[in-house]
Short mmCIF file of C-alpha atoms in Angstrom, two decimals:
data_model
loop_
_atom_site.label_atom_id
_atom_site.label_comp_id
_atom_site.label_asym_id
_atom_site.label_seq_id
_atom_site.Cartn_x
_atom_site.Cartn_y
_atom_site.Cartn_z
CA UNK U 1 -50.85 40.91 203.68
CA UNK U 2 -53.49 37.69 203.29
CA UNK U 3 -55.89 36.96 205.94
CA UNK U 4 -55.01 33.51 207.77
CA UNK U 5 -58.45 31.78 209.44
CA UNK U 6 -56.68 29.01 211.96
CA UNK U 7 -59.14 26.32 210.81
CA UNK U 8 -62.28 25.13 212.43
CA UNK U 9 -61.54 27.70 215.51
CA UNK U 10 -63.09 30.71 213.01
CA UNK U 11 -60.52 32.89 213.95
CA UNK U 12 -59.28 35.34 210.94
CA UNK U 13 -55.97 37.37 211.66
CA UNK U 14 -53.83 39.23 209.15
CA UNK U 15 -50.83 37.17 208.65
CA UNK U 16 -48.23 38.13 211.01
CA UNK U 17 -48.66 37.67 214.38
CA UNK U 18 -46.58 38.83 217.18
CA UNK U 19 -44.41 36.66 219.81
CA UNK U 20 -44.45 38.40 223.20
CA UNK U 21 -41.42 35.79 224.80
CA UNK U 22 -38.77 38.47 224.00
CA UNK U 23 -40.86 41.10 226.07
CA UNK U 24 -39.11 39.29 228.76
CA UNK U 25 -35.87 41.13 228.01
CA UNK U 26 -36.73 44.08 228.06
CA UNK U 27 -38.21 47.08 230.68
CA UNK U 28 -41.63 46.47 231.27
CA UNK U 29 -42.35 50.41 229.78
CA UNK U 30 -40.81 49.43 226.47
CA UNK U 31 -42.17 45.84 226.46
CA UNK U 32 -46.38 47.64 227.12
CA UNK U 33 -45.42 49.92 224.23
CA UNK U 34 -44.05 47.76 221.62
CA UNK U 35 -47.59 45.59 221.76
CA UNK U 36 -49.61 48.17 221.88
CA UNK U 37 -48.14 49.35 218.28
CA UNK U 38 -48.08 46.02 217.08
CA UNK U 39 -51.78 46.39 217.87
CA UNK U 40 -52.31 49.89 216.48
CA UNK U 41 -50.20 48.34 213.44
CA UNK U 42 -52.73 45.74 212.75
CA UNK U 43 -51.45 42.84 214.17
CA UNK U 44 -54.46 41.10 215.84
CA UNK U 45 -52.63 37.75 217.37
CA UNK U 46 -50.58 37.94 220.18
CA UNK U 47 -48.65 34.39 221.35
CA UNK U 48 -47.21 34.14 224.73
CA UNK U 49 -47.14 31.43 227.51
CA UNK U 50 -47.11 30.81 231.40
CA UNK U 51 -42.83 29.98 231.17
CA UNK U 52 -42.13 33.23 229.69
CA UNK U 53 -42.07 34.48 233.06
CA UNK U 54 -43.44 38.08 233.03
CA UNK U 55 -44.63 38.34 229.24
CA UNK U 56 -48.09 37.15 230.18
CA UNK U 57 -48.40 39.91 232.16
CA UNK U 58 -47.05 42.71 229.96
CA UNK U 59 -49.37 41.57 227.09
CA UNK U 60 -52.05 42.04 229.54
CA UNK U 61 -51.44 45.37 230.65
CA UNK U 62 -50.77 46.43 226.72
CA UNK U 63 -53.84 44.92 225.79
CA UNK U 64 -56.50 46.63 228.56
CA UNK U 65 -59.00 48.40 227.01
CA UNK U 66 -58.94 46.44 222.99
CA UNK U 67 -58.92 42.97 224.47
CA UNK U 68 -62.70 42.21 222.65
CA UNK U 69 -60.56 42.85 219.63
CA UNK U 70 -57.27 41.05 219.67
CA UNK U 71 -56.91 37.13 220.10
CA UNK U 72 -54.64 35.93 222.83
CA UNK U 73 -52.87 32.90 222.93
CA UNK U 74 -50.85 31.22 225.75
CA UNK U 75 -49.10 28.03 227.15
CA UNK U 76 -49.28 25.57 230.40
CA UNK U 77 -46.14 23.65 231.04
CA UNK U 78 -48.92 21.86 233.31
CA UNK U 79 -48.40 17.74 233.14
CA UNK U 80 -51.05 17.30 236.32
CA UNK U 81 -54.08 18.72 236.48
CA UNK U 82 -53.39 20.34 239.25
CA UNK U 83 -50.75 22.34 238.31
CA UNK U 84 -52.75 22.64 234.79
CA UNK U 85 -55.75 24.63 236.90
CA UNK U 86 -52.99 26.57 238.88
CA UNK U 87 -51.46 27.91 235.66
CA UNK U 88 -55.19 28.77 233.75
CA UNK U 89 -55.66 30.75 237.01
CA UNK U 90 -52.43 32.49 236.97
CA UNK U 91 -52.90 32.59 233.57
CA UNK U 92 -56.18 34.88 233.24
CA UNK U 93 -55.15 36.60 236.21
CA UNK U 94 -51.77 38.06 234.13
CA UNK U 95 -53.89 38.48 231.03
CA UNK U 96 -56.78 40.74 232.89
CA UNK U 97 -58.84 39.09 231.16
CA UNK U 98 -61.65 36.02 232.12
CA UNK U 99 -60.98 34.29 228.42
CA UNK U 100 -57.91 33.11 226.49
CA UNK U 101 -58.67 32.56 222.87
CA UNK U 102 -56.45 29.77 222.05
CA UNK U 103 -54.50 27.44 225.06
CA UNK U 104 -51.90 25.40 224.61
CA UNK U 105 -50.64 22.49 226.30
CA UNK U 106 -46.59 23.17 225.64
CA UNK U 107 -44.25 21.55 224.50
CA UNK U 108 -45.55 18.68 224.83
CA UNK U 109 -44.08 14.73 224.09
CA UNK U 110 -47.57 12.79 223.87
CA UNK U 111 -50.94 14.04 222.42
CA UNK U 112 -53.17 14.02 224.89
CA UNK U 113 -56.21 12.73 224.60
CA UNK U 114 -59.44 11.47 226.67
CA UNK U 115 -58.80 7.92 228.89
CA UNK U 116 -55.13 8.50 228.56
CA UNK U 117 -54.90 8.20 232.07
CA UNK U 118 -53.57 11.53 232.20
CA UNK U 119 -56.24 13.02 232.97
CA UNK U 120 -54.55 16.34 230.69
CA UNK U 121 -57.20 16.99 228.17
CA UNK U 122 -60.24 16.35 230.59
CA UNK U 123 -58.89 19.52 231.88
CA UNK U 124 -58.86 21.41 228.94
CA UNK U 125 -61.97 19.91 228.24
CA UNK U 126 -63.67 21.37 231.68
CA UNK U 127 -61.78 24.20 231.25
CA UNK U 128 -63.79 25.10 227.16
CA UNK U 129 -67.11 24.12 228.88
CA UNK U 130 -66.94 27.09 231.40
CA UNK U 131 -65.93 29.21 229.22
CA UNK U 132 -62.25 29.99 230.44
CA UNK U 133 -60.48 28.49 226.91
CA UNK U 134 -62.00 29.50 223.17
CA UNK U 135 -60.23 26.67 221.27
CA UNK U 136 -57.99 23.99 222.59
CA UNK U 137 -53.80 23.87 221.43
CA UNK U 138 -50.60 22.48 221.52
CA UNK U 139 -47.37 23.03 221.00
CA UNK U 140 -44.91 20.35 220.09
CA UNK U 141 -41.06 20.40 218.85
CA UNK U 142 -40.69 16.69 217.79
CA UNK U 143 -42.24 16.00 214.19
CA UNK U 144 -44.38 12.54 215.21
CA UNK U 145 -46.00 13.70 217.76
CA UNK U 146 -46.95 16.75 215.96
CA UNK U 147 -48.12 14.47 214.00
CA UNK U 148 -50.16 12.12 216.18
CA UNK U 149 -51.89 15.51 217.67
CA UNK U 150 -53.19 16.87 214.43
CA UNK U 151 -54.45 13.38 213.34
CA UNK U 152 -56.21 12.70 216.81
CA UNK U 153 -58.74 15.24 215.52
CA UNK U 154 -58.50 16.71 218.79
CA UNK U 155 -56.75 20.14 218.65
CA UNK U 156 -57.73 23.38 217.03
CA UNK U 157 -54.73 24.89 216.59
CA UNK U 158 -51.37 23.08 216.42
CA UNK U 159 -47.99 25.22 216.95
CA UNK U 160 -44.75 24.26 215.58
CA UNK U 161 -41.29 25.95 214.26
CA UNK U 162 -41.55 26.30 210.54
CA UNK U 163 -38.83 27.88 208.62
CA UNK U 164 -37.45 28.17 205.42
CA UNK U 165 -34.75 25.60 207.07
CA UNK U 166 -37.63 23.07 207.18
CA UNK U 167 -37.72 19.72 205.15
CA UNK U 168 -40.50 17.94 203.11
CA UNK U 169 -41.68 16.50 206.29
CA UNK U 170 -42.57 20.03 207.95
CA UNK U 171 -44.27 20.55 204.94
CA UNK U 172 -45.86 17.52 205.01
CA UNK U 173 -47.14 18.19 208.76
CA UNK U 174 -48.84 21.70 206.91
CA UNK U 175 -51.12 20.02 204.72
CA UNK U 176 -52.31 17.13 206.83
CA UNK U 177 -53.02 20.51 209.33
CA UNK U 178 -55.31 21.96 206.07
CA UNK U 179 -57.24 18.55 205.34
CA UNK U 180 -57.72 18.21 209.02
CA UNK U 181 -58.94 21.87 209.53
CA UNK U 182 -56.23 21.98 211.78
CA UNK U 183 -54.73 25.93 212.66
CA UNK U 184 -51.14 26.03 211.75
CA UNK U 185 -49.09 28.75 213.54
CA UNK U 186 -45.67 28.70 212.66
CA UNK U 187 -42.31 29.59 215.72
CA UNK U 188 -38.72 29.71 215.26
CA UNK U 189 -39.45 31.60 211.65
CA UNK U 190 -36.13 33.03 211.69
CA UNK U 191 -34.35 29.89 213.06
CA UNK U 192 -33.65 30.94 216.63
CA UNK U 193 -31.57 33.54 214.83
CA UNK U 194 -29.93 31.56 212.06
CA UNK U 195 -31.99 33.38 209.64
CA UNK U 196 -31.42 37.48 208.85
CA UNK U 197 -33.49 38.54 205.85
CA UNK U 198 -36.87 39.13 207.08
CA UNK U 199 -38.16 39.90 203.35
CA UNK U 200 -36.94 36.08 202.52
CA UNK U 201 -38.50 34.64 205.86
CA UNK U 202 -41.66 36.33 205.45
CA UNK U 203 -41.86 35.16 201.22
CA UNK U 204 -41.33 31.55 202.43
CA UNK U 205 -44.13 32.19 204.94
CA UNK U 206 -46.69 33.88 202.41
CA UNK U 207 -46.35 30.43 200.61
CA UNK U 208 -49.19 28.67 202.46
CA UNK U 209 -52.22 30.32 203.06
CA UNK U 210 -53.63 28.49 206.19
CA UNK U 211 -50.15 29.37 207.87
CA UNK U 212 -50.32 32.17 210.48
CA UNK U 213 -46.59 33.13 211.84
CA UNK U 214 -45.74 34.43 215.15
CA UNK U 215 -42.49 36.69 215.06
CA UNK U 216 -40.53 37.08 217.83
CA UNK U 217 -40.30 40.67 218.88
CA UNK U 218 -37.53 42.72 221.09
CA UNK U 219 -37.39 46.34 219.65
CA UNK U 220 -39.58 49.11 217.41
CA UNK U 221 -37.18 48.50 214.70
CA UNK U 222 -38.07 44.61 214.29
CA UNK U 223 -41.64 45.53 214.37
CA UNK U 224 -41.77 47.95 212.13
CA UNK U 225 -39.77 45.86 209.50
CA UNK U 226 -42.82 43.04 210.18
CA UNK U 227 -45.32 45.88 209.93
CA UNK U 228 -44.04 46.98 207.09
CA UNK U 229 -45.04 43.44 205.54
CA UNK U 230 -49.04 43.99 206.11
CA UNK U 231 -48.71 46.42 202.98
CA UNK U 232 -45.37 45.30 201.18
CA UNK U 233 -46.06 41.91 201.44
CA UNK U 234 -42.78 39.62 199.82
CA UNK U 235 -43.69 37.27 197.59
CA UNK U 236 -40.87 34.24 196.67
CA UNK U 237 -39.79 35.43 193.37
CA UNK U 238 -36.28 34.17 191.80
CA UNK U 239 -34.01 35.99 193.64
CA UNK U 240 -35.22 34.70 196.74
CA UNK U 241 -35.93 31.83 195.86
CA UNK U 242 -32.34 31.02 195.00
CA UNK U 243 -30.97 32.98 198.05
CA UNK U 244 -32.57 30.54 200.12
CA UNK U 245 -31.40 27.16 198.31
CA UNK U 246 -28.49 28.46 199.09
CA UNK U 247 -28.92 29.15 202.81
CA UNK U 248 -31.04 25.23 203.10
CA UNK U 249 -27.22 24.04 201.43
CA UNK U 250 -25.21 26.56 203.97
CA UNK U 251 -27.43 25.34 207.37
CA UNK U 252 -27.88 21.07 206.09
CA UNK U 253 -26.96 18.66 208.62
CA UNK U 254 -27.57 19.04 212.05
CA UNK U 255 -27.44 22.40 213.47
CA UNK U 256 -28.36 23.84 217.26
CA UNK U 257 -31.77 26.00 216.80
CA UNK U 258 -31.28 27.73 220.61
CA UNK U 259 -35.01 26.69 221.69
CA UNK U 260 -33.33 26.64 224.89
CA UNK U 261 -35.38 23.35 226.42
CA UNK U 262 -32.19 21.20 226.92
CA UNK U 263 -31.32 23.77 229.34
CA UNK U 264 -30.54 23.75 232.73
CA UNK U 265 -27.42 21.99 232.33
CA UNK U 266 -26.35 19.72 235.15
CA UNK U 267 -22.92 21.04 234.60
CA UNK U 268 -23.89 25.00 234.42
CA UNK U 269 -23.12 24.78 230.54
CA UNK U 270 -25.19 27.56 228.43
CA UNK U 271 -25.80 25.24 226.02
CA UNK U 272 -28.44 26.70 224.00
CA UNK U 273 -25.67 29.67 222.66
CA UNK U 274 -22.55 27.38 223.27
CA UNK U 275 -23.53 24.36 221.02
CA UNK U 276 -24.11 27.01 218.60
CA UNK U 277 -21.79 29.40 218.49
CA UNK U 278 -19.72 28.78 215.21
CA UNK U 279 -23.18 29.82 213.50
CA UNK U 280 -22.98 32.56 215.65
CA UNK U 281 -20.15 33.54 215.12
CA UNK U 282 -21.04 34.60 211.34
CA UNK U 283 -24.37 34.14 210.66
CA UNK U 284 -24.64 37.41 212.99
CA UNK U 285 -21.63 38.50 213.35
CA UNK U 286 -20.72 40.59 216.56
CA UNK U 287 -18.01 41.35 218.52
CA UNK U 288 -19.99 40.68 221.66
CA UNK U 289 -19.45 37.20 221.04
CA UNK U 290 -15.64 38.00 221.70
CA UNK U 291 -16.07 39.46 225.13
CA UNK U 292 -14.26 37.58 228.28
CA UNK U 293 -18.23 36.52 228.65
CA UNK U 294 -18.58 34.35 226.71
CA UNK U 295 -14.70 33.21 226.15
CA UNK U 296 -15.74 32.24 229.79
CA UNK U 297 -19.20 30.11 229.03
CA UNK U 298 -17.27 28.31 226.52
CA UNK U 299 -14.49 27.42 228.02
CA UNK U 300 -17.56 25.84 230.34
CA UNK U 301 -18.39 23.43 227.65
CA UNK U 302 -14.70 21.58 228.89
CA UNK U 303 -16.84 21.22 232.11
CA UNK U 304 -19.49 18.44 229.75
CA UNK U 305 -19.92 14.70 231.25
CA UNK U 306 -21.75 13.82 228.19
CA UNK U 307 -23.94 12.41 230.85
CA UNK U 308 -26.35 12.95 228.14
CA UNK U 309 -29.56 15.00 229.81
CA UNK U 310 -29.35 17.60 227.11
CA UNK U 311 -29.99 15.04 224.34
CA UNK U 312 -33.06 13.28 226.21
CA UNK U 313 -34.40 16.45 226.32
CA UNK U 314 -33.48 17.96 222.71
CA UNK U 315 -36.56 18.05 220.57
CA UNK U 316 -34.50 17.70 217.50
CA UNK U 317 -32.01 14.74 218.89
CA UNK U 318 -29.09 16.68 218.26
CA UNK U 319 -26.15 14.60 219.70
CA UNK U 320 -25.81 17.87 222.01
CA UNK U 321 -21.89 17.03 223.73
CA UNK U 322 -20.88 16.52 220.63
CA UNK U 323 -22.26 19.81 218.77
CA UNK U 324 -20.67 21.77 222.26
CA UNK U 325 -17.15 20.05 220.70
CA UNK U 326 -17.06 20.85 218.03
CA UNK U 327 -18.12 24.67 218.44
CA UNK U 328 -15.31 24.78 221.43
CA UNK U 329 -13.03 24.38 218.92
CA UNK U 330 -14.31 26.22 216.17
CA UNK U 331 -14.54 29.26 218.56
CA UNK U 332 -10.76 28.90 219.82
CA UNK U 333 -9.39 28.35 215.85
CA UNK U 334 -11.38 32.04 215.97
CA UNK U 335 -10.33 33.26 219.24
CA UNK U 336 -6.49 32.41 217.78
CA UNK U 337 -7.26 33.73 214.50
CA UNK U 338 -8.49 37.19 216.21
CA UNK U 339 -11.87 37.57 215.14
CA UNK U 340 -14.81 36.06 213.33
#
């Protein structure tokens, strides 16, 4: 496992980082134990967010006593200076720390800059001057916004989705970060659960010496898998390369990554699962997808009024109503056939 340095920050950590979003789905004792096991196993970069309900609190509990030996990144969805400062103070309290290593504007639609009228970048500058923030970062889902952030020269770290399903433009973004000496943190390395082969995912990431992937961890078995790659890092050999190419062909075109930024739906549709149900039935096969609960959820997609609130929010510009319809039709065929 190689070390990765995040651009001009000087932060150097083992290549696998801990994505703490899933911690909100498990019990507190289990979550704290998981983070501590990750630290003991060698992980040093921990990514959370104010928007991840109790995730910051659990990371804070887990890293007590070792805070100075870990790097903590969090995020704010604030869009006003007042909300920024409220989020920052809450994050510091929940994380049980007086500074954040990398503080990020979360899922932005623009590259905040001094003098743009929002006051947002000035907030980040002031927080850094106060010592509450050590490095200024940003997360984005839209490629051109990400390029704008890197080219602005204002951000030390960019967090962006990257996996072996990504296209040439995403790889250009990685190289743009290298040229600009901006740290690149890769999220959604498993494409929202569509990628099931962790060795292939790890081998892909290891091709980029300036990329720090963060892996969402919810179970001990998942953590053990990523920690095993600390000593035995997969490389992109001929076999894995052929596998990845087959995967790219299978998943070519538009597909829902399950990020959930389209939510909530005014009609109560569980868009981020229903719009990709056909893929989940086949790539993560489980009878759980065919329960009465999910049958009701898929039936609820008929309530779609095509208001297109979801399409306006979707960072991938997907035609969400069309995806919902296609996935419901496929689901009904699967049910009629007695299973996937």
